[in-house]
Coordinates of C-alpha atoms and ligand atoms in Angstrom, one line a residue:
X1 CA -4.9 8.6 -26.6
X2 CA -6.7 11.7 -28.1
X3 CA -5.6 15.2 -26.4
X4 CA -8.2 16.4 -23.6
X5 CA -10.4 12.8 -24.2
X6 CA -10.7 11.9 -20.5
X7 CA -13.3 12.7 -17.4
X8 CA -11.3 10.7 -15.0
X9 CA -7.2 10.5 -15.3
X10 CA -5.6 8.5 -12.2
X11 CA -2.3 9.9 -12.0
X12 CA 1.0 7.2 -10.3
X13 CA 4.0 6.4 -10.6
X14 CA 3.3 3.6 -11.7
X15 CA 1.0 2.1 -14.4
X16 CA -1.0 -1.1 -13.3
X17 CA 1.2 -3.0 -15.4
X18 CA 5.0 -3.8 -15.7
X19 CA 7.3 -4.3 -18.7
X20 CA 9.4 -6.9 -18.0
X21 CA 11.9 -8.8 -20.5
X22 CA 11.4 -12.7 -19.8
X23 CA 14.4 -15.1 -19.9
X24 CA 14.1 -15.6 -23.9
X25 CA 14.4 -11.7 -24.7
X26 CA 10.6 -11.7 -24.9
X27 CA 8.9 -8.4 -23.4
X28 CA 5.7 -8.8 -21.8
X29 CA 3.7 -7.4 -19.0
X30 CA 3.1 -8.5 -15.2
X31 CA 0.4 -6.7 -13.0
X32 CA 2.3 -3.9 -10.9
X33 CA 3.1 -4.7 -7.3
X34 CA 1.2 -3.6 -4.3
X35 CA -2.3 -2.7 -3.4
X36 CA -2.8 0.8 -5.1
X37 CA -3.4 -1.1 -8.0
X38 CA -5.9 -3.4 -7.1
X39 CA -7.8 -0.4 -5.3
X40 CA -7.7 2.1 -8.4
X41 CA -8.8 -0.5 -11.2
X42 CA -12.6 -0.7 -10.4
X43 CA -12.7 2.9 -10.4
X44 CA -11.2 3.1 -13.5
X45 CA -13.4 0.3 -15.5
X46 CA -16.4 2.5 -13.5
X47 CA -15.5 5.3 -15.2
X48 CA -13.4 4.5 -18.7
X49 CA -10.7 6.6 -17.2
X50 CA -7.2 7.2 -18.7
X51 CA -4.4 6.1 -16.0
X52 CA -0.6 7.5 -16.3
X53 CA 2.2 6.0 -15.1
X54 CA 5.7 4.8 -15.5
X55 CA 5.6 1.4 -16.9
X56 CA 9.0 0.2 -15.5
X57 CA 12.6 -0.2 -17.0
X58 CA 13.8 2.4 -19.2
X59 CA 11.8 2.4 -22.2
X60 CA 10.9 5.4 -23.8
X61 CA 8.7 6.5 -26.9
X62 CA 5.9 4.2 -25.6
X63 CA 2.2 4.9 -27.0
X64 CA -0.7 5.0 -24.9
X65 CA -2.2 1.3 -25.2
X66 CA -5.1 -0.5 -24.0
X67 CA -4.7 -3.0 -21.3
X68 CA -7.3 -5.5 -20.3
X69 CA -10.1 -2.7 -21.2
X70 CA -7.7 -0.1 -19.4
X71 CA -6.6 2.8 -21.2
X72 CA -3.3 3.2 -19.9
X73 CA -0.5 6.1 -20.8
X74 CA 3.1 5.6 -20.1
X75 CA 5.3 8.4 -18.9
X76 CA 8.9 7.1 -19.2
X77 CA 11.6 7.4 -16.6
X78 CA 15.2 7.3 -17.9
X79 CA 17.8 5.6 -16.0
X80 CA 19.1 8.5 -13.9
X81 CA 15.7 9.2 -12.9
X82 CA 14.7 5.9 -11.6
X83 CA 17.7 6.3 -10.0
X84 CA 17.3 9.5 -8.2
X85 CA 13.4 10.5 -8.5
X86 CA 11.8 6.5 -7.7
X87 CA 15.1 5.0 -6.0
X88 CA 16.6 8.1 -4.4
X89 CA 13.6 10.8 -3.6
X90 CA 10.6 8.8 -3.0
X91 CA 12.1 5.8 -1.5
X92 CA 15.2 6.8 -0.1
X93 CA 13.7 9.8 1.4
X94 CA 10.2 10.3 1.4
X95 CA 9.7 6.1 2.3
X96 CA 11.6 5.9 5.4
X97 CA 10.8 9.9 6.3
X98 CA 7.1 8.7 6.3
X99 CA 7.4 5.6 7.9
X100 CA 8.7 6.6 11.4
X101 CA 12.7 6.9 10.5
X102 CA 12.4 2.7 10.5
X103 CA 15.6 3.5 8.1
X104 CA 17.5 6.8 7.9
X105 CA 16.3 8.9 5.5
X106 CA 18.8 10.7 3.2
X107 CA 18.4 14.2 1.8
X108 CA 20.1 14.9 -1.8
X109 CA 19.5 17.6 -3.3
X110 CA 19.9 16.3 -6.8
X111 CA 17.3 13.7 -5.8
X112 CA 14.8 16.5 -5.4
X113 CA 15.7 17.8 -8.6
X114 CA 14.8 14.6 -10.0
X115 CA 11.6 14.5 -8.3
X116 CA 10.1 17.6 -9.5
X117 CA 11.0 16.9 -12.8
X118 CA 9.1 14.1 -12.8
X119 CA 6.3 15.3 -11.0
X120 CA 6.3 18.0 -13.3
X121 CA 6.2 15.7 -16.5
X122 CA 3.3 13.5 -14.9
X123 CA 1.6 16.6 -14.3
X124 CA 1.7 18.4 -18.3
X125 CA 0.8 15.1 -19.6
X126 CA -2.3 14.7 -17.1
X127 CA -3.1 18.6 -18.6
X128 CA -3.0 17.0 -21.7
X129 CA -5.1 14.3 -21.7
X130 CA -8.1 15.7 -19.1
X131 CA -11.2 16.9 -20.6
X132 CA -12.5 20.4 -19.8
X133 CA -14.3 19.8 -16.1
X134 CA -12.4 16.7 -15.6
X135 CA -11.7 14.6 -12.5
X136 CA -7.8 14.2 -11.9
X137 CA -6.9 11.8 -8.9
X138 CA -3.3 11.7 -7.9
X139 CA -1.6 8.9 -6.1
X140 CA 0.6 8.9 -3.4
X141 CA 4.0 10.0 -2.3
X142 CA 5.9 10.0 -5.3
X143 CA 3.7 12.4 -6.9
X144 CA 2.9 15.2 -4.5
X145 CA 3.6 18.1 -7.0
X146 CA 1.4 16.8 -9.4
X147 CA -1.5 18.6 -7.8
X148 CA -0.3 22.6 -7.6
X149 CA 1.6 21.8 -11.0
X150 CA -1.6 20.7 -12.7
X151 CA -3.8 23.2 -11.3
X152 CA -1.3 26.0 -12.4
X153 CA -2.1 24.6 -16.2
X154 CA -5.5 23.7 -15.8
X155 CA -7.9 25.5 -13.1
X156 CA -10.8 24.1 -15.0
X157 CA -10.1 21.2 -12.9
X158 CA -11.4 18.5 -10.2
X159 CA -7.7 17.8 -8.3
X160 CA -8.1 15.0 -5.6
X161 CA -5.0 13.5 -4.0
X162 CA -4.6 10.5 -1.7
X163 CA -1.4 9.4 0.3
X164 CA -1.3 5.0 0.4
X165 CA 1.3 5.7 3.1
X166 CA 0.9 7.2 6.6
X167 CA 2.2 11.2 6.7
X168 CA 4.7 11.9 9.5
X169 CA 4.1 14.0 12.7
X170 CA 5.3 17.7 12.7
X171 CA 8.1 17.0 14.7
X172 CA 9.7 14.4 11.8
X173 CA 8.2 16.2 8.6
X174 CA 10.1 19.0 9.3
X175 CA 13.0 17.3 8.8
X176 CA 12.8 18.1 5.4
X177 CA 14.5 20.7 3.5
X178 CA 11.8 20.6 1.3
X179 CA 8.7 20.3 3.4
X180 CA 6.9 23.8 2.3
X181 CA 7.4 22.6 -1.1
X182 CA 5.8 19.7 -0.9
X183 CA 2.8 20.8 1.4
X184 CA 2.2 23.3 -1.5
X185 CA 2.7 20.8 -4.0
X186 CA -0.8 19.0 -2.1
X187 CA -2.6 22.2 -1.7
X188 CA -3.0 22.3 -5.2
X189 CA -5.5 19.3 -4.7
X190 CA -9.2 20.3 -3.6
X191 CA -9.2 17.2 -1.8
X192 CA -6.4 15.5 0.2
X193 CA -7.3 12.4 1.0
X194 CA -5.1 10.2 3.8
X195 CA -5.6 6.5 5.4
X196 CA -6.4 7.8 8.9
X197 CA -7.5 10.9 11.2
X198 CA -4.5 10.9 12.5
X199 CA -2.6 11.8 9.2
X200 CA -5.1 14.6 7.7
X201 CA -4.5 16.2 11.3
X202 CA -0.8 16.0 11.1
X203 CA -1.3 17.9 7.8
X204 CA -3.5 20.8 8.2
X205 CA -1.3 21.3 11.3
X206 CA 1.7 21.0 9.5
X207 CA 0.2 23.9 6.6
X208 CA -0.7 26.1 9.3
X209 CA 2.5 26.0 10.7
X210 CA 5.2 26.0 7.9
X211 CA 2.9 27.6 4.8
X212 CA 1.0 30.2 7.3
X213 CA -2.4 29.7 5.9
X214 CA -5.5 29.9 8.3
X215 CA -7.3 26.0 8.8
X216 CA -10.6 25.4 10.6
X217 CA -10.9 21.4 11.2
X218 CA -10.4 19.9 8.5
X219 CA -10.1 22.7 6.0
X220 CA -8.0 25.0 4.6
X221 CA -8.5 28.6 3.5
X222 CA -6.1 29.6 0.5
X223 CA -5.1 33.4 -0.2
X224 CA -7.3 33.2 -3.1
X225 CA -10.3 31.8 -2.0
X226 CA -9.7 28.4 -2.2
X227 CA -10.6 25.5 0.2
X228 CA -8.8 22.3 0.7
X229 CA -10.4 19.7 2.7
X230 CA -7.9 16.9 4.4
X231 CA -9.6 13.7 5.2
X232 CA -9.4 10.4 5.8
X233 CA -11.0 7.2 3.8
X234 CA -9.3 4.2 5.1
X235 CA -8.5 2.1 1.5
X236 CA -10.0 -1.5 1.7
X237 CA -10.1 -4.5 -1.1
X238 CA -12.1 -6.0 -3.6
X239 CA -14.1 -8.0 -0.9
X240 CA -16.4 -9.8 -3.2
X241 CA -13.9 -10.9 -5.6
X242 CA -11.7 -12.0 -2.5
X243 CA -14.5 -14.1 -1.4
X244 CA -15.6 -15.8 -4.5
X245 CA -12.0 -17.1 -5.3
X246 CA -11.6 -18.5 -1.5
X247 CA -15.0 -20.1 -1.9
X248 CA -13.7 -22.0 -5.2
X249 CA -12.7 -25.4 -5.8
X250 CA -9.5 -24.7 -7.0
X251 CA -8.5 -22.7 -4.2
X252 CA -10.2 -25.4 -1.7
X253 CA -8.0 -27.7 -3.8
X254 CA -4.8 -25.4 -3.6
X255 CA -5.0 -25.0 -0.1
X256 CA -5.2 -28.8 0.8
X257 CA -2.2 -29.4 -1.1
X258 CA -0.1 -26.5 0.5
X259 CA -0.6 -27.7 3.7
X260 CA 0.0 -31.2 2.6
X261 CA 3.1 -30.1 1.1
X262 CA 3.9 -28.7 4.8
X263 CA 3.7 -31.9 6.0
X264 CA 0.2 -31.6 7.2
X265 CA 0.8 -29.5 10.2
X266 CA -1.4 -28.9 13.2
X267 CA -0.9 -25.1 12.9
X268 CA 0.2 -22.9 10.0
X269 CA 1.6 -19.3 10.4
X270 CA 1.8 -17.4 7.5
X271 CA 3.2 -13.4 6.5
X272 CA 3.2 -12.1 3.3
X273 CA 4.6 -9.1 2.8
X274 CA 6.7 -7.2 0.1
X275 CA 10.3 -7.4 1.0
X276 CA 10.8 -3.9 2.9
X277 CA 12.2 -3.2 6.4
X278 CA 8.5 -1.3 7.3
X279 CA 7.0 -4.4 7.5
X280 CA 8.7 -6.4 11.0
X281 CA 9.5 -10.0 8.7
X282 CA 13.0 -9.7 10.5
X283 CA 11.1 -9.4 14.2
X284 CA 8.4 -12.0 13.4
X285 CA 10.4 -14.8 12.4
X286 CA 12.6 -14.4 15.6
X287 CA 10.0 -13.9 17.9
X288 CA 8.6 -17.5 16.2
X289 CA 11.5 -19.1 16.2
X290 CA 12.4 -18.3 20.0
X291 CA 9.0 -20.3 21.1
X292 CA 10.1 -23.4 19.1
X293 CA 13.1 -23.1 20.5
X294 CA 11.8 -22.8 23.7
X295 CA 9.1 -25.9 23.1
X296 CA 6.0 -23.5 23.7
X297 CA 5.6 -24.6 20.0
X298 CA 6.7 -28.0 18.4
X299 CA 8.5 -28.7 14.8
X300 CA 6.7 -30.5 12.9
X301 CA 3.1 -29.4 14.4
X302 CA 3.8 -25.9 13.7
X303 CA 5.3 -24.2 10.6
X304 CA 5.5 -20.6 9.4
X305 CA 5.2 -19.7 6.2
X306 CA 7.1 -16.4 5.0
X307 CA 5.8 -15.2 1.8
X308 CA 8.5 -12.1 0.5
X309 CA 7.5 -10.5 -2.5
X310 CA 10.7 -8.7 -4.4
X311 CA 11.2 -5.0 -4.2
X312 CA 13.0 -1.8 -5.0
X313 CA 16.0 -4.2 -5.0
X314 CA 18.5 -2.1 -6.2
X315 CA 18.2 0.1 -3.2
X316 CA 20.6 -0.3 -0.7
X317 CA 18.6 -1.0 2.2
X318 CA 16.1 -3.6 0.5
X319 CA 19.6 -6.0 -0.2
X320 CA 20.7 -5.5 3.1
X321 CA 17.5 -6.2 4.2
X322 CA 17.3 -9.7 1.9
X323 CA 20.7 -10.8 2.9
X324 CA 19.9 -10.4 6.4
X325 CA 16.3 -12.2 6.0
X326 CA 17.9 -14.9 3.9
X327 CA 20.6 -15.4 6.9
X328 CA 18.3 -15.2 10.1
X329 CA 15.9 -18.4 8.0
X330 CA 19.2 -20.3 7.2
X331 CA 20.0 -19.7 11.2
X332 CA 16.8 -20.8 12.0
X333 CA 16.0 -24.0 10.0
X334 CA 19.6 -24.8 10.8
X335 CA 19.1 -24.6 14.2
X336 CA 16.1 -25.8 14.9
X337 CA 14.6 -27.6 12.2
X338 CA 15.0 -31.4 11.0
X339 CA 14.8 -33.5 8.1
X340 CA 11.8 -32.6 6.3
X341 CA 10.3 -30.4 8.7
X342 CA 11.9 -27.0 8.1
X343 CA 10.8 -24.6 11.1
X344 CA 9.8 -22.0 8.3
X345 CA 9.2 -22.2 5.1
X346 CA 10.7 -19.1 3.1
X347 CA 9.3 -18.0 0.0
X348 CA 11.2 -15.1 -2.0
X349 CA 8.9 -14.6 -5.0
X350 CA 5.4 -13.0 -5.7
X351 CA 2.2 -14.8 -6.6
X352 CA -1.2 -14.4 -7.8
X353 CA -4.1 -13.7 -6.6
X354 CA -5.3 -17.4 -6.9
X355 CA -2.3 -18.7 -5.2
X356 CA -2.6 -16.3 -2.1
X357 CA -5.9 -16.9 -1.7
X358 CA -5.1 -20.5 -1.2
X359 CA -2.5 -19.4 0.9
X360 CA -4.9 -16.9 3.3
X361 CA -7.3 -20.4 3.4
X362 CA -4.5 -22.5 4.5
X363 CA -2.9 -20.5 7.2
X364 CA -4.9 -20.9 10.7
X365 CA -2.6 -17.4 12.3
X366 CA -2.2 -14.8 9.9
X367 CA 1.0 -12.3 11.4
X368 CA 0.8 -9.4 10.2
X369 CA 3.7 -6.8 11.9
X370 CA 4.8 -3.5 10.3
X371 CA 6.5 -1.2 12.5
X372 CA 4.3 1.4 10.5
X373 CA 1.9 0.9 7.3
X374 CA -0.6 3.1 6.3
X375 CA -3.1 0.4 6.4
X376 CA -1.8 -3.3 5.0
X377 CA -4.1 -4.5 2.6
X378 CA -3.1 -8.7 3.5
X379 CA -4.6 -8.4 6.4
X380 CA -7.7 -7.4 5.5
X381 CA -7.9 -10.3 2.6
X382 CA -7.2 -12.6 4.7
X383 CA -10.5 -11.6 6.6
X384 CA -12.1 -11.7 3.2
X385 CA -10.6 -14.9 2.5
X386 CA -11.9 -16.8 6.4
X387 CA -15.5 -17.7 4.7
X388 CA -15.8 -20.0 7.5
X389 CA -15.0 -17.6 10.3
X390 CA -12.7 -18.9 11.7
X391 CA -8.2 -18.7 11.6
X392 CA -6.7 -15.8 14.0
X393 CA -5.2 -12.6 13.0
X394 CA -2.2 -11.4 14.8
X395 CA -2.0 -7.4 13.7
X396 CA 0.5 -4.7 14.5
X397 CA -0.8 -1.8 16.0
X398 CA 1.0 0.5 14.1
X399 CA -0.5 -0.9 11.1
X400 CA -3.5 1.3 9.8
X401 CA -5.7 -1.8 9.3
X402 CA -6.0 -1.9 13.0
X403 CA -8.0 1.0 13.6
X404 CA -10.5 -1.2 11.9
X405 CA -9.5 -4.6 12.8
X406 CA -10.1 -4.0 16.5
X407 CA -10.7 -8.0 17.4
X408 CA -7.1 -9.2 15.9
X409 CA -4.6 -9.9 18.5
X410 CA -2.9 -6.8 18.8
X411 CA 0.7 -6.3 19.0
X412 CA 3.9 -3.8 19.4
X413 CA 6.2 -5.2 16.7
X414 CA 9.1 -3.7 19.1
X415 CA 8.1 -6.2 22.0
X416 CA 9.4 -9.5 20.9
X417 CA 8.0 -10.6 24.2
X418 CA 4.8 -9.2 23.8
X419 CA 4.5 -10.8 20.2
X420 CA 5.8 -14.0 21.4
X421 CA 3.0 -14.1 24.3
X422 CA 0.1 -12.8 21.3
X423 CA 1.8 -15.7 18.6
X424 CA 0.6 -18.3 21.2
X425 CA -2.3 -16.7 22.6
X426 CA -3.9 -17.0 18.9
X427 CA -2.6 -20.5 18.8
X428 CA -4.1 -21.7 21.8
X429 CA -7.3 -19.6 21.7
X430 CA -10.8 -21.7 21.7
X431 CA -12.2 -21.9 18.6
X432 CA -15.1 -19.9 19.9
X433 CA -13.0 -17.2 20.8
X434 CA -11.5 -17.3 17.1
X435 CA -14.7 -17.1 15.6
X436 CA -16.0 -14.9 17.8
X437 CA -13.1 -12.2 16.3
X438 CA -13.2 -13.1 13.1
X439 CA -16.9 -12.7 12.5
X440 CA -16.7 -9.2 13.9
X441 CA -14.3 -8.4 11.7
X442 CA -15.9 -10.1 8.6
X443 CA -18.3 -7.6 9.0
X444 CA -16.2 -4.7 9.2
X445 CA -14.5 -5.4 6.1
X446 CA -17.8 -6.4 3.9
X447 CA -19.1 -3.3 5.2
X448 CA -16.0 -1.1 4.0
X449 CA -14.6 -2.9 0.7
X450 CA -13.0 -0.9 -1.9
X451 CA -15.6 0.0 -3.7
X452 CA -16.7 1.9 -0.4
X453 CA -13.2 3.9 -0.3
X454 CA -13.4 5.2 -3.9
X455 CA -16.9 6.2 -3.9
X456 CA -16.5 8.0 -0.9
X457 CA -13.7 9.9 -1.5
X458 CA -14.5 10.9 -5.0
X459 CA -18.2 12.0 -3.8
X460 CA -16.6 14.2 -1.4
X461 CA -14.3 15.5 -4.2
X462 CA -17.3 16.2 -6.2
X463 CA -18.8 17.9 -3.2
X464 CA -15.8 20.4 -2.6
X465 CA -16.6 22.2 -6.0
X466 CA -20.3 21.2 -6.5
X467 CA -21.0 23.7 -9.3
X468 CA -17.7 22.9 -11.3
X469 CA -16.4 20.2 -13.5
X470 CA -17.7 16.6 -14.9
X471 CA -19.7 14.1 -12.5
X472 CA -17.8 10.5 -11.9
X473 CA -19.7 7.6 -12.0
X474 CA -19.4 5.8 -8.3
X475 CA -18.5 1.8 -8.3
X476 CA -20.7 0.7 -6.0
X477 CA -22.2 -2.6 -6.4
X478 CA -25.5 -3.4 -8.8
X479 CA -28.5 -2.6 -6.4
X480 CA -29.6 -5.9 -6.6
X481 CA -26.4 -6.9 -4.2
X482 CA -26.8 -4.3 -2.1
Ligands
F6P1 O1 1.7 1.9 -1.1 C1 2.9 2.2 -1.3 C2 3.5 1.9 -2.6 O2 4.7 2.6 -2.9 C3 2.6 2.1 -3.8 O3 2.6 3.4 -4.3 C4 3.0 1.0 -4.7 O4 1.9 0.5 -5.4 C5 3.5 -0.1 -3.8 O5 3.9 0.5 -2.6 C6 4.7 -0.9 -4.4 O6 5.8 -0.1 -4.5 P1 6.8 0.1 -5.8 O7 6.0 0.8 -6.8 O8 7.9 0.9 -5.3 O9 7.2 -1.3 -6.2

């Protein structure tokens, strides 16, 4: 990559690809976990943007390549700083910090260290590569530096920023030794985009408070003259392409076969979920297994499927977390299930896209039940996957899909009660009543697809500074689908 060649550079710690070394020896690359990815690529093929991230592993000296038409720039991390900047900072502090304490949050200082480094890296080499009047949109927790750094370098800039993950409350950000840091670290940004009201209002309160500068609504008035706008633009999915793969044979096909490989079940439950203790797979399972037990539901007619995709597992809290999974489904099955009919079927591995799909058309009760996540992207495509309407969605309230997702059976992960009562509710509900929900929420999430989120946040970014910097082409749909 050329110096100063770009007019959009998405800046994250990771790249949408990962280096991984296969059995053989053999390096090759696997698309990157989670749904940032999926959400940032349209806007990048849109635009011919430049994307910097850490490719994984410990690699260093990489050149910028091109990746399935994406122009992709590596930053490195070295094995103390995946240690202490991705392992220790972001998600040994920042994670749980963010997430409502679910874990205990530890403060190091030499973590911090680590982060701003790192931060500070991403940030010179997004300088580098931005063309005068460029766009630069920042990503999420692990790089809330970038912003104030790259502004520092280059004013000539568009800054967005926009948090995956929900932000905290006053009363737990503060926690933080570091929390003016980081609030000046976004303020760099002209935009700061979050998943819900909620959030932006936690932060503009949160500036006003610890960094003493004067907010009205949703904006902030810097020393200098500067405003900062803090919104929200609830992220979505690639809607269409959700929908054509659940309308295909294959996937028809796939799904036949899954539940036929489940014994042909009355009723299948399914999660999927990456492997994190955020997510309520622990809660779920028991709450399942405590109405087979108690014969409200029956092995054999009903099975849940528990989809766990590997993470972060060298942190100390994700193995726990796996061992104690991997127990509570050995307890189970042991208990309850018999031969052939296991009472859940437990899946440690990730999958593609295809694969879930046929997954999302073969389970009648999705579950879905974070104790916090800024918005869960499985539940909504598994709406997009439904083409039939029908197939009930059981949704945590503390998940920020449900702000949208209004008609899903809500639920307080906490209540194992309450989530038993909702996990039979959905399974005894008319299918009227199903489709009756499920249509409404079809048309929620065609409404707001992904395309929707990026356009609308990077129009208001170009709005904040409409005299200044490069245009960025939106990713709407041809007019001819609209
Ligand atoms: O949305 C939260 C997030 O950390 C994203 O930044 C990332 O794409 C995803 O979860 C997966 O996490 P990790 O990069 O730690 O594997």
């Amino acid at each position: 990559m050329r110096n100063r060649s770009a007019d959009l550079v998405i800046v994250a710690n990771r790249l949408p690809v990962d280096r991984v070394t296969d059995d053989d020896g053999t390096p090759s690359w696997r698309p990157s976990p989670g749904g940032l990815v999926s959400a940032l690529e349209p806007v990048m093929r849109a635009n011919d943007g430049a994307w910097i991230g850490w490719p994984g592993g410990t690699e260093t000296g990489m050149r910028p390549f091109t990746s399935d038409g994406l122009s992709l720039v590596p930053e490195s991390l070295s094995a103390e700083e995946i240690e202490e900047h991705y392992e220790g900072f972001s998600n040994g502090t920042l994670w749980p910090l963010y997430h409502d304490l679910v874990a205990k949050p530890e403060f190091h200082r030499e973590w911090w260290d680590a982060y701003v480094r790192v931060n500070q890296r991403f940030a010179d080499r997004a300088a580098k590569i931005a063309s005068h009047g460029a766009t630069v949109w920042v990503q999420d927790y692990q790089m809330q530096l970038v912003p104030q750094m790259l502004r520092d370098k280059r004013p000539d800039l568009r800054i967005g920023f926009y948090l995956h993950i929900p932000f905290p409350p006053a009363e737990l950000f503060q926690q933080l030794p570091w929390r003016r840091e980081i609030l000046q670290g976004l303020l760099g940004a002209d935009l700061v985009g979050f998943q819900l009201p909620g959030a932006a209002q936690n932060f503009i309160r949160l500036v006003r408070q610890r960094v003493g500068h004067k907010t009205h609504r949703d904006l902030v008035y810097l020393p200098d003259g500067r405003t900062v706008k803090a919104a929200a633009f609830p992220i979505s999915i690639d809607v269409d392409g959700f929908e054509e793969l659940a309308a295909s044979e294959s996937v028809a096909e796939r799904a036949s076969e899954i539940r036929e490989a489940l014994g042909n079940p009355d009723t299948v439950f399914l999660g999927i979920d990456r492997l994190d203790y955020t997510k309520g797979i622990y809660a779920r399972l028991r709450a399942f297994s405590e109405l087979v037990r108690d014969k409200h539901l029956a092995v054999g007619e009903a099975v849940f499927v528990q989809v766990a995709t590997p993470s972060r597992e060298r942190v100390e809290q994700y193995r726990i977390l796996r061992d104690d999974i991997d127990r509570l489904v050995g307890r189970i099955n042991g208990d309850l299930g018999e031969i052939g009919k296991p009472v859940i079927s437990y899946l440690h591995s990730s999958y593609p896209r295809h694969e879930m799909a046929a997954l999302y058309r073969a389970a009648d009760v999705m579950v879905v039940t974070p104790f916090r996540d800024g918005m869960n992207l499985v539940a909504k495509e598994y709406v997009a996957c439904r083409l039939e309407e029908d197939g009930a969605l059981v949704l945590s309230e503390f998940a920020g899909a449900a702000d949208e997702l209004r008609q899903a059976w809500l639920v307080n992960p906490y209540d194992i009660n309450g989530m038993k009562a909702a996990l039979r509710q959905a399974h005894d509900a008319e299918p009227k009543e199903i489709q009756r929900r499920m249509r409404a929420m079809r048309r929620t999430v065609r409404e707001r697809d992904v395309n929707h989120w990026a356009d609308g946040f990077l129009s208001e970014l170009a709005a904040t500074r409409p005299d200044h910097g490069k245009k960025v082409r939106p990713v709407g749909r041809p007019e001819e689908d609209d």
